[in-house]
């Protein structure tokens, strides 16, 4: 018949699990992009540190960032 709908508690658990995975991915990333400004930073850049979590995206490399339309931060100058 159909899939059983998720209970509220199960939805919360899935949400938290996905949030934790996303945070781990960003924490381990060498470069962090800002989805709003399309600027990318090296891990540890002062501007990456204060960026809102909802605006962050993990980037694999400088090439990956540029392919996605991001430009490098003028302060940390990722290369």
mmCIF file with all atom_site columns, C-alpha atoms in Angstrom:
data_model
loop_
_atom_site.group_PDB
_atom_site.id
_atom_site.type_symbol
_atom_site.label_atom_id
_atom_site.label_alt_id
_atom_site.label_comp_id
_atom_site.label_asym_id
_atom_site.label_entity_id
_atom_site.label_seq_id
_atom_site.pdbx_PDB_ins_code
_atom_site.Cartn_x
_atom_site.Cartn_y
_atom_site.Cartn_z
_atom_site.occupancy
_atom_site.B_iso_or_equiv
_atom_site.pdbx_formal_charge
_atom_site.auth_seq_id
_atom_site.auth_comp_id
_atom_site.auth_asym_id
_atom_site.auth_atom_id
_atom_site.pdbx_PDB_model_num
ATOM 1  C CA . UNK A 1 1  ? 0.000  0.000  0.000   1.00 0.00 ? 1  UNK A CA 1
ATOM 2  C CA . UNK A 1 2  ? 2.109  3.111  0.594   1.00 0.00 ? 2  UNK A CA 1
ATOM 3  C CA . UNK A 1 3  ? 4.984  4.188  2.704   1.00 0.00 ? 3  UNK A CA 1
ATOM 4  C CA . UNK A 1 4  ? 4.059  4.986  6.253   1.00 0.00 ? 4  UNK A CA 1
ATOM 5  C CA . UNK A 1 5  ? 4.336  8.686  7.017   1.00 0.00 ? 5  UNK A CA 1
ATOM 6  C CA . UNK A 1 6  ? 7.189  9.661  9.291   1.00 0.00 ? 6  UNK A CA 1
ATOM 7  C CA . UNK A 1 7  ? 6.285  10.565 12.810  1.00 0.00 ? 7  UNK A CA 1
ATOM 8  C CA . UNK A 1 8  ? 7.291  13.996 14.052  1.00 0.00 ? 8  UNK A CA 1
ATOM 9  C CA . UNK A 1 9  ? 10.110 12.561 16.174  1.00 0.00 ? 9  UNK A CA 1
ATOM 10 C CA . UNK A 1 10 ? 11.505 10.637 13.201  1.00 0.00 ? 10 UNK A CA 1
ATOM 11 C CA . UNK A 1 11 ? 11.482 13.806 11.089  1.00 0.00 ? 11 UNK A CA 1
ATOM 12 C CA . UNK A 1 12 ? 13.403 15.638 13.800  1.00 0.00 ? 12 UNK A CA 1
ATOM 13 C CA . UNK A 1 13 ? 15.979 12.842 13.997  1.00 0.00 ? 13 UNK A CA 1
ATOM 14 C CA . UNK A 1 14 ? 16.455 12.845 10.201  1.00 0.00 ? 14 UNK A CA 1
ATOM 15 C CA . UNK A 1 15 ? 16.764 16.629 10.169  1.00 0.00 ? 15 UNK A CA 1
ATOM 16 C CA . UNK A 1 16 ? 19.388 16.612 12.932  1.00 0.00 ? 16 UNK A CA 1
ATOM 17 C CA . UNK A 1 17 ? 21.322 13.762 11.313  1.00 0.00 ? 17 UNK A CA 1
ATOM 18 C CA . UNK A 1 18 ? 21.467 15.639 7.984   1.00 0.00 ? 18 UNK A CA 1
ATOM 19 C CA . UNK A 1 19 ? 22.442 18.862 9.733   1.00 0.00 ? 19 UNK A CA 1
ATOM 20 C CA . UNK A 1 20 ? 25.272 17.082 11.553  1.00 0.00 ? 20 UNK A CA 1
ATOM 21 C CA . UNK A 1 21 ? 26.544 15.519 8.292   1.00 0.00 ? 21 UNK A CA 1
ATOM 22 C CA . UNK A 1 22 ? 26.476 18.894 6.563   1.00 0.00 ? 22 UNK A CA 1
ATOM 23 C CA . UNK A 1 23 ? 28.366 20.549 9.418   1.00 0.00 ? 23 UNK A CA 1
ATOM 24 C CA . UNK A 1 24 ? 30.996 17.775 9.323   1.00 0.00 ? 24 UNK A CA 1
ATOM 25 C CA . UNK A 1 25 ? 31.403 18.183 5.574   1.00 0.00 ? 25 UNK A CA 1
ATOM 26 C CA . UNK A 1 26 ? 31.896 21.944 5.933   1.00 0.00 ? 26 UNK A CA 1
ATOM 27 C CA . UNK A 1 27 ? 34.188 21.523 8.950   1.00 0.00 ? 27 UNK A CA 1
ATOM 28 C CA . UNK A 1 28 ? 36.459 19.190 6.949   1.00 0.00 ? 28 UNK A CA 1
ATOM 29 C CA . UNK A 1 29 ? 36.393 21.269 3.734   1.00 0.00 ? 29 UNK A CA 1
ATOM 30 C CA . UNK A 1 30 ? 39.534 23.058 2.622   1.00 0.00 ? 30 UNK A CA 1
ATOM 31 C CA . UNK A 1 31 ? 37.469 25.855 1.062   1.00 0.00 ? 31 UNK A CA 1
ATOM 32 C CA . UNK A 1 32 ? 34.152 27.339 2.187   1.00 0.00 ? 32 UNK A CA 1
ATOM 33 C CA . UNK A 1 33 ? 31.880 29.298 -0.112  1.00 0.00 ? 33 UNK A CA 1
ATOM 34 C CA . UNK A 1 34 ? 29.246 31.864 0.738   1.00 0.00 ? 34 UNK A CA 1
ATOM 35 C CA . UNK A 1 35 ? 26.078 30.952 -1.188  1.00 0.00 ? 35 UNK A CA 1
ATOM 36 C CA . UNK A 1 36 ? 24.804 34.525 -1.011  1.00 0.00 ? 36 UNK A CA 1
ATOM 37 C CA . UNK A 1 37 ? 27.883 36.546 -2.021  1.00 0.00 ? 37 UNK A CA 1
ATOM 38 C CA . UNK A 1 38 ? 29.497 33.797 -4.162  1.00 0.00 ? 38 UNK A CA 1
ATOM 39 C CA . UNK A 1 39 ? 32.869 34.422 -2.490  1.00 0.00 ? 39 UNK A CA 1
ATOM 40 C CA . UNK A 1 40 ? 34.979 31.473 -1.330  1.00 0.00 ? 40 UNK A CA 1
ATOM 41 C CA . UNK A 1 41 ? 37.474 31.374 1.524   1.00 0.00 ? 41 UNK A CA 1
ATOM 42 C CA . UNK A 1 42 ? 40.227 29.177 2.888   1.00 0.00 ? 42 UNK A CA 1
ATOM 43 C CA . UNK A 1 43 ? 39.366 27.314 6.043   1.00 0.00 ? 43 UNK A CA 1
ATOM 44 C CA . UNK A 1 44 ? 40.304 29.571 8.947   1.00 0.00 ? 44 UNK A CA 1
ATOM 45 C CA . UNK A 1 45 ? 39.687 32.876 7.138   1.00 0.00 ? 45 UNK A CA 1
ATOM 46 C CA . UNK A 1 46 ? 38.185 35.412 9.524   1.00 0.00 ? 46 UNK A CA 1
ATOM 47 C CA . UNK A 1 47 ? 35.289 36.014 7.124   1.00 0.00 ? 47 UNK A CA 1
ATOM 48 C CA . UNK A 1 48 ? 34.549 32.297 6.774   1.00 0.00 ? 48 UNK A CA 1
ATOM 49 C CA . UNK A 1 49 ? 34.435 32.028 10.565  1.00 0.00 ? 49 UNK A CA 1
ATOM 50 C CA . UNK A 1 50 ? 31.710 34.666 10.972  1.00 0.00 ? 50 UNK A CA 1
ATOM 51 C CA . UNK A 1 51 ? 29.649 33.579 7.957   1.00 0.00 ? 51 UNK A CA 1
ATOM 52 C CA . UNK A 1 52 ? 26.146 32.382 8.781   1.00 0.00 ? 52 UNK A CA 1
ATOM 53 C CA . UNK A 1 53 ? 25.921 28.594 8.717   1.00 0.00 ? 53 UNK A CA 1
ATOM 54 C CA . UNK A 1 54 ? 22.951 28.657 6.350   1.00 0.00 ? 54 UNK A CA 1
ATOM 55 C CA . UNK A 1 55 ? 25.099 30.513 3.780   1.00 0.00 ? 55 UNK A CA 1
ATOM 56 C CA . UNK A 1 56 ? 28.046 28.069 3.833   1.00 0.00 ? 56 UNK A CA 1
ATOM 57 C CA . UNK A 1 57 ? 28.879 25.457 1.235   1.00 0.00 ? 57 UNK A CA 1
ATOM 58 C CA . UNK A 1 58 ? 31.837 23.053 1.223   1.00 0.00 ? 58 UNK A CA 1
ATOM 59 C CA . UNK A 1 59 ? 34.039 23.326 -1.864  1.00 0.00 ? 59 UNK A CA 1
ATOM 60 C CA . UNK A 1 60 ? 36.611 20.725 -2.927  1.00 0.00 ? 60 UNK A CA 1
ATOM 61 C CA . UNK A 1 61 ? 39.149 22.974 -4.627  1.00 0.00 ? 61 UNK A CA 1
ATOM 62 C CA . UNK A 1 62 ? 39.791 26.382 -6.155  1.00 0.00 ? 62 UNK A CA 1
ATOM 63 C CA . UNK A 1 63 ? 38.855 24.917 -9.548  1.00 0.00 ? 63 UNK A CA 1
ATOM 64 C CA . UNK A 1 64 ? 35.602 23.534 -8.130  1.00 0.00 ? 64 UNK A CA 1
ATOM 65 C CA . UNK A 1 65 ? 34.751 26.941 -6.648  1.00 0.00 ? 65 UNK A CA 1
ATOM 66 C CA . UNK A 1 66 ? 35.478 28.809 -9.877  1.00 0.00 ? 66 UNK A CA 1
ATOM 67 C CA . UNK A 1 67 ? 33.445 26.304 -11.937 1.00 0.00 ? 67 UNK A CA 1
ATOM 68 C CA . UNK A 1 68 ? 30.493 26.984 -9.652  1.00 0.00 ? 68 UNK A CA 1
ATOM 69 C CA . UNK A 1 69 ? 30.834 30.750 -10.188 1.00 0.00 ? 69 UNK A CA 1
ATOM 70 C CA . UNK A 1 70 ? 32.558 31.695 -6.911  1.00 0.00 ? 70 UNK A CA 1
ATOM 71 C CA . UNK A 1 71 ? 35.321 34.291 -6.728  1.00 0.00 ? 71 UNK A CA 1
ATOM 72 C CA . UNK A 1 72 ? 38.215 34.199 -4.222  1.00 0.00 ? 72 UNK A CA 1
ATOM 73 C CA . UNK A 1 73 ? 38.183 36.222 -1.007  1.00 0.00 ? 73 UNK A CA 1
ATOM 74 C CA . UNK A 1 74 ? 40.345 39.337 -1.235  1.00 0.00 ? 74 UNK A CA 1
ATOM 75 C CA . UNK A 1 75 ? 41.562 38.849 2.359   1.00 0.00 ? 75 UNK A CA 1
ATOM 76 C CA . UNK A 1 76 ? 42.667 35.208 2.518   1.00 0.00 ? 76 UNK A CA 1
ATOM 77 C CA . UNK A 1 77 ? 43.357 34.885 -1.234  1.00 0.00 ? 77 UNK A CA 1
ATOM 78 C CA . UNK A 1 78 ? 42.660 31.136 -1.572  1.00 0.00 ? 78 UNK A CA 1
ATOM 79 C CA . UNK A 1 79 ? 44.862 29.388 -4.107  1.00 0.00 ? 79 UNK A CA 1
#
